Amino acid sequence: MNYKRAYRDFKENLGKNIGFFLLITLGVMVIVSFNRAMDSCILTVEDYYESKRVEDGRFGLVNKLSNQQIAILSSRFAAEIEEMPCVDVNLTENDRNRLAPDVILRLFSLKRSINQAVLLSGCWPEQFDEVLLDPKFAETHGYTAGDNLTLNQKNYTVVGTAVSPDYTYTLKITSDMMNSPETFGIAFLPEKGFSKLDDAKNMINTYSFICREDNIMALQDYLKKNYDLTEFLARADNSRIQTFFNDANAPKQVSLLMGVMLIALISLVISISVRSHINAESQTIGILYAQGFKPIELIKYYLLLPGLLSATASICGYGLGVFLSRYLTVMQEEQYSYPEVIMSDSFYLLALGLALPILLSLGITYWNVKKTLLNTPLSLLRNQYAEQSLTTWEQKISGHRFSFMTRFRIKEMLRERSNLLAMFMGVSLAMFILFTALFLNDSITKYMESLVPGIPFNNMYTFINEADLHKYAQRGELTAIKEVKLFAQGKERNLKVQGLKPDSEFFSITGLSNLQSDEVLLSPTLHWKFRLNVGDSLTLHDLAADKKYAVVVKGMTTYDYGPYMYTNLETYNQIFRLHQNSVNTLMTNEKLVITHDKIYSLTEKPVILSSVHSLLKMVSTLSNIMIAVALIILITVIYMLMNMVIAKKRINISLVKIFGYSPQEINHLYTRGNFIFLFCAFWLAIPCSYIVTKLVYDSILENMEPYFMPAINYSSIFLAAGIMSLGYFTASYFIKKSLDQVPLTEAIKNRE
């Protein structure tokens, strides 16, 4: 019998119950789809790293190690060290008809026991003139198996695509912000093909190692003291390996937060709806108690429909989440290179997707209605619970000289405060999602706009040897850069100190020439990312020389292309105790042709701008989806809650109609005045969205040089106001239709 009654109640309030069902389904779908997709990607990559023996770190040396030296190092530090040579080939000179200018392909040998390659398509190369390309590069430039590729004036045949764990994020240098398959890719040759490469000038001597974590620092210290170390990079600091995990965890956290908030909100709305239903049937409940029904029986009945709704919605939401999760893995696959994702489920997802909505719905409903159902039969028969006595606040309002319309609306709002509180929470959630979407998009847009004046050069070459630098000195402006570490926010952070000429043609920094022997200026990235401020005394650690240097932050600059400190060349050399004219870097506006064995690093403005633009396109798509979801939640929550108020006030509305009030006046009495809640939610959502956006970018950019401060444009604030108004007036249109459908005969029905 309970099921038949529940089914009848469901049909009588079909629109409202469908709304409950859809919103719970949406909340579960958001949680399951994003978390299942990202968890599956993470587990796939973790298994990939373990099975293909990803490196624990790598280092670079000026001179190549002998086999005996490698054996000594391996024995001394209980490590497996493997040479990982590579050659950068400029394909501009080799395949002009196929490729844009300045395209670099980095060639590796397939003979390796660390960072083993995985074949994705095609077949393994057997001949010396066969090559495997990374899938992003091959797709971008249209290479398929069987195509010809010219490398160093020799013809090669593309036989397929492959990936390796040390290039999951295919960055040319680890300080790059995003991969750019248009200009950089990697390729694999068989050992006999790689050994035939006659390109010693572009050969890069790097070594990968696997060892215990507590031996990594000891290995680094030993290399610094005994060899010409050009690079040492632990796995934890390697953006090619670690950025994937930061990027995958951010959508998980945001979707979990928003999904749980939505489910909790709808559970609260369901409980309010059930309580209103009990309120309307209080006399019937009193009769049932008088006939011998127990409170627990009625509690079970009133929990039946919420339980069935939430259970059915949870199952549907979980199924949709599982279905969509496969497509959401594309978000990661578009940026990162790894084997095909194996989808997997986990216990916590089953708990969140299936158990949480049911427990929240039943728990909140039980807590909200148990007090009513435990009233005495006599009080229920007298309808005391349903009657709303005049509260102290209403009495105070009655004493003021407000107009009738104003007094009426305020009293109605006070009497329906639980509904309005739920509506405020729902609107706040919708505006929170909306503003988060706008913050995510505008932050990248603003950063990209700041990069144009913030990078005053087109190319910046850091040379290994100062003698090579002076050969090109007339082509640009000399400067000096040193990579150091700084302990900030609980861990060592990477940053660079740049020494500039006081009369620099590229930089315009007021007071640069007046900096004292230990004073530096901060880039905005250092200020916001590591929370450094003017006046701070800092200790910089030069790992290569194992020395520490003290500096004082004198001021800020507007130049922002990474975590940089700036000072004049004289002060730079005093800080690092170098000779007076020490320089190692050249800034130019024109592209120079320099062999890779002479360059330690290269920063290119066009590549940075292209990378940010690619990220902007991806985030814009996600932002549009979030805006659509926010609009749906906004309209649905306002309509459902206001419709519940109208259903509860049908007799009063009918009486007002009998007294001759026009539809506009009735609408004014019962629906106007709620915009104030939207206004409050609108401004509350801005700081909340700011915090969430900052957490997202802090996670994604932790191992990367750039940093986005959360920002929003005035135009986006007006856009949010427009979307909010659209949602409100759309919901109001349907609410007005519900008001118009209340018949005049409702007031004369027998309610005793």
mmCIF file of N, CA, C and O in Angstrom, residues 251-290:
data_model
loop_
_atom_site.group_PDB
_atom_site.id
_atom_site.type_symbol
_atom_site.label_atom_id
_atom_site.label_comp_id
_atom_site.label_asym_id
_atom_site.label_seq_id
_atom_site.Cartn_x
_atom_site.Cartn_y
_atom_site.Cartn_z
ATOM 1 N N PRO A 251 40.769 18.354 -11.580
ATOM 2 C CA PRO A 251 39.359 18.106 -11.914
ATOM 3 C C PRO A 251 38.668 17.193 -10.906
ATOM 4 O O PRO A 251 37.472 17.350 -10.639
ATOM 5 N N LYS A 252 39.418 16.248 -10.336
ATOM 6 C CA LYS A 252 38.832 15.362 -9.325
ATOM 7 C C LYS A 252 38.328 16.156 -8.128
ATOM 8 O O LYS A 252 37.195 15.975 -7.672
ATOM 9 N N GLN A 253 39.173 17.025 -7.623
ATOM 10 C CA GLN A 253 38.824 17.774 -6.414
ATOM 11 C C GLN A 253 37.657 18.729 -6.654
ATOM 12 O O GLN A 253 36.732 18.823 -5.839
ATOM 13 N N VAL A 254 37.686 19.432 -7.793
ATOM 14 C CA VAL A 254 36.623 20.392 -8.088
ATOM 15 C C VAL A 254 35.302 19.674 -8.311
ATOM 16 O O VAL A 254 34.250 20.086 -7.800
ATOM 17 N N SER A 255 35.306 18.580 -9.082
ATOM 18 C CA SER A 255 34.064 17.848 -9.357
ATOM 19 C C SER A 255 33.499 17.229 -8.087
ATOM 20 O O SER A 255 32.279 17.194 -7.893
ATOM 21 N N LEU A 256 34.381 16.753 -7.221
ATOM 22 C CA LEU A 256 33.925 16.174 -5.958
ATOM 23 C C LEU A 256 33.259 17.228 -5.092
ATOM 24 O O LEU A 256 32.179 17.006 -4.523
ATOM 25 N N LEU A 257 33.881 18.394 -5.001
ATOM 26 C CA LEU A 257 33.317 19.484 -4.205
ATOM 27 C C LEU A 257 31.950 19.899 -4.734
ATOM 28 O O LEU A 257 30.970 19.977 -3.980
ATOM 29 N N MET A 258 31.865 20.147 -6.041
ATOM 30 C CA MET A 258 30.613 20.629 -6.620
ATOM 31 C C MET A 258 29.531 19.553 -6.595
ATOM 32 O O MET A 258 28.354 19.839 -6.330
ATOM 33 N N GLY A 259 29.902 18.300 -6.869
ATOM 34 C CA GLY A 259 28.916 17.225 -6.876
ATOM 35 C C GLY A 259 28.321 16.972 -5.506
ATOM 36 O O GLY A 259 27.098 16.830 -5.368
ATOM 37 N N VAL A 260 29.163 16.910 -4.482
ATOM 38 C CA VAL A 260 28.666 16.669 -3.117
ATOM 39 C C VAL A 260 27.800 17.835 -2.656
ATOM 40 O O VAL A 260 26.749 17.630 -2.015
ATOM 41 N N MET A 261 28.215 19.069 -2.966
ATOM 42 C CA MET A 261 27.402 20.228 -2.589
ATOM 43 C C MET A 261 26.025 20.174 -3.252
ATOM 44 O O MET A 261 25.004 20.478 -2.617
ATOM 45 N N LEU A 262 25.973 19.785 -4.514
ATOM 46 C CA LEU A 262 24.693 19.707 -5.220
ATOM 47 C C LEU A 262 23.803 18.616 -4.630
ATOM 48 O O LEU A 262 22.602 18.836 -4.420
ATOM 49 N N ILE A 263 24.385 17.454 -4.345
ATOM 50 C CA ILE A 263 23.590 16.355 -3.767
ATOM 51 C C ILE A 263 23.067 16.744 -2.387
ATOM 52 O O ILE A 263 21.899 16.488 -2.049
ATOM 53 N N ALA A 264 23.923 17.368 -1.568
ATOM 54 C CA ALA A 264 23.490 17.792 -0.227
ATOM 55 C C ALA A 264 22.380 18.829 -0.321
ATOM 56 O O ALA A 264 21.404 18.795 0.446
ATOM 57 N N LEU A 265 22.498 19.749 -1.275
ATOM 58 C CA LEU A 265 21.472 20.774 -1.449
ATOM 59 C C LEU A 265 20.138 20.151 -1.838
ATOM 60 O O LEU A 265 19.087 20.485 -1.254
ATOM 61 N N ILE A 266 20.141 19.255 -2.814
ATOM 62 C CA ILE A 266 18.889 18.643 -3.256
ATOM 63 C C ILE A 266 18.297 17.773 -2.158
ATOM 64 O O ILE A 266 17.072 17.703 -2.000
ATOM 65 N N SER A 267 19.149 17.137 -1.366
ATOM 66 C CA SER A 267 18.642 16.360 -0.231
ATOM 67 C C SER A 267 17.920 17.268 0.755
ATOM 68 O O SER A 267 16.866 16.907 1.304
ATOM 69 N N LEU A 268 18.458 18.459 0.975
ATOM 70 C CA LEU A 268 17.797 19.421 1.850
ATOM 71 C C LEU A 268 16.471 19.875 1.263
ATOM 72 O O LEU A 268 15.456 19.978 1.976
ATOM 73 N N VAL A 269 16.444 20.129 -0.032
ATOM 74 C CA VAL A 269 15.202 20.563 -0.685
ATOM 75 C C VAL A 269 14.149 19.461 -0.607
ATOM 76 O O VAL A 269 12.965 19.730 -0.378
ATOM 77 N N ILE A 270 14.566 18.212 -0.792
ATOM 78 C CA ILE A 270 13.622 17.093 -0.683
ATOM 79 C C ILE A 270 13.030 17.037 0.721
ATOM 80 O O ILE A 270 11.817 16.834 0.902
ATOM 81 N N SER A 271 13.871 17.230 1.730
ATOM 82 C CA SER A 271 13.373 17.187 3.114
ATOM 83 C C SER A 271 12.385 18.313 3.377
ATOM 84 O O SER A 271 11.388 18.128 4.087
ATOM 85 N N ILE A 272 12.631 19.486 2.798
ATOM 86 C CA ILE A 272 11.694 20.606 2.951
ATOM 87 C C ILE A 272 10.370 20.269 2.278
ATOM 88 O O ILE A 272 9.282 20.564 2.802
ATOM 89 N N SER A 273 10.457 19.628 1.106
ATOM 90 C CA SER A 273 9.242 19.233 0.395
ATOM 91 C C SER A 273 8.439 18.224 1.210
ATOM 92 O O SER A 273 7.210 18.330 1.306
ATOM 93 N N VAL A 274 9.121 17.243 1.800
ATOM 94 C CA VAL A 274 8.427 16.239 2.610
ATOM 95 C C VAL A 274 7.802 16.887 3.841
ATOM 96 O O VAL A 274 6.662 16.573 4.219
ATOM 97 N N ARG A 275 8.509 17.812 4.449
ATOM 98 C CA ARG A 275 7.966 18.486 5.631
ATOM 99 C C ARG A 275 6.728 19.298 5.270
ATOM 100 O O ARG A 275 5.751 19.343 6.028
ATOM 101 N N SER A 276 6.740 19.945 4.116
ATOM 102 C CA SER A 276 5.557 20.684 3.660
ATOM 103 C C SER A 276 4.391 19.740 3.423
ATOM 104 O O SER A 276 3.232 20.064 3.718
ATOM 105 N N HIS A 277 4.703 18.563 2.888
ATOM 106 C CA HIS A 277 3.664 17.555 2.654
ATOM 107 C C HIS A 277 3.051 17.098 3.971
ATOM 108 O O HIS A 277 1.824 16.954 4.104
ATOM 109 N N ILE A 278 3.912 16.860 4.961
ATOM 110 C CA ILE A 278 3.420 16.463 6.285
ATOM 111 C C ILE A 278 2.577 17.574 6.895
ATOM 112 O O ILE A 278 1.534 17.327 7.516
ATOM 113 N N ASN A 279 3.024 18.801 6.714
ATOM 114 C CA ASN A 279 2.295 19.956 7.233
ATOM 115 C C ASN A 279 0.880 19.994 6.661
ATOM 116 O O ASN A 279 -0.093 20.227 7.389
ATOM 117 N N ALA A 280 0.770 19.747 5.351
ATOM 118 C CA ALA A 280 -0.547 19.781 4.712
ATOM 119 C C ALA A 280 -1.425 18.619 5.155
ATOM 120 O O ALA A 280 -2.661 18.718 5.125
ATOM 121 N N GLU A 281 -0.835 17.505 5.583
ATOM 122 C CA GLU A 281 -1.613 16.312 5.949
ATOM 123 C C GLU A 281 -1.610 16.064 7.450
ATOM 124 O O GLU A 281 -1.860 14.945 7.897
ATOM 125 N N SER A 282 -1.347 17.100 8.239
ATOM 126 C CA SER A 282 -1.199 16.894 9.679
ATOM 127 C C SER A 282 -2.468 16.330 10.322
ATOM 128 O O SER A 282 -2.402 15.478 11.218
ATOM 129 N N GLN A 283 -3.656 16.778 9.852
ATOM 130 C CA GLN A 283 -4.904 16.260 10.430
ATOM 131 C C GLN A 283 -5.088 14.787 10.091
ATOM 132 O O GLN A 283 -5.516 13.991 10.939
ATOM 133 N N THR A 284 -4.768 14.414 8.860
ATOM 134 C CA THR A 284 -4.866 13.005 8.468
ATOM 135 C C THR A 284 -3.915 12.151 9.294
ATOM 136 O O THR A 284 -4.263 11.042 9.731
ATOM 137 N N ILE A 285 -2.708 12.673 9.531
ATOM 138 C CA ILE A 285 -1.725 11.939 10.333
ATOM 139 C C ILE A 285 -2.237 11.774 11.763
ATOM 140 O O ILE A 285 -2.084 10.713 12.386
ATOM 141 N N GLY A 286 -2.888 12.823 12.305
ATOM 142 C CA GLY A 286 -3.455 12.735 13.654
ATOM 143 C C GLY A 286 -4.518 11.649 13.738
ATOM 144 O O GLY A 286 -4.589 10.912 14.729
ATOM 145 N N ILE A 287 -5.349 11.540 12.700
ATOM 146 C CA ILE A 287 -6.384 10.493 12.672
ATOM 147 C C ILE A 287 -5.737 9.113 12.639
ATOM 148 O O ILE A 287 -6.164 8.189 13.341
ATOM 149 N N LEU A 288 -4.691 8.970 11.835
ATOM 150 C CA LEU A 288 -4.002 7.678 11.749
ATOM 151 C C LEU A 288 -3.377 7.301 13.085
ATOM 152 O O LEU A 288 -3.428 6.137 13.504
ATOM 153 N N TYR A 289 -2.805 8.296 13.786
ATOM 154 C CA TYR A 289 -2.254 8.014 15.117
ATOM 155 C C TYR A 289 -3.354 7.561 16.068
ATOM 156 O O TYR A 289 -3.178 6.644 16.868
ATOM 157 N N ALA A 290 -4.526 8.250 15.978
ATOM 158 C CA ALA A 290 -5.646 7.915 16.861
ATOM 159 C C ALA A 290 -6.159 6.502 16.592
ATOM 160 O O ALA A 290 -6.701 5.847 17.498
#
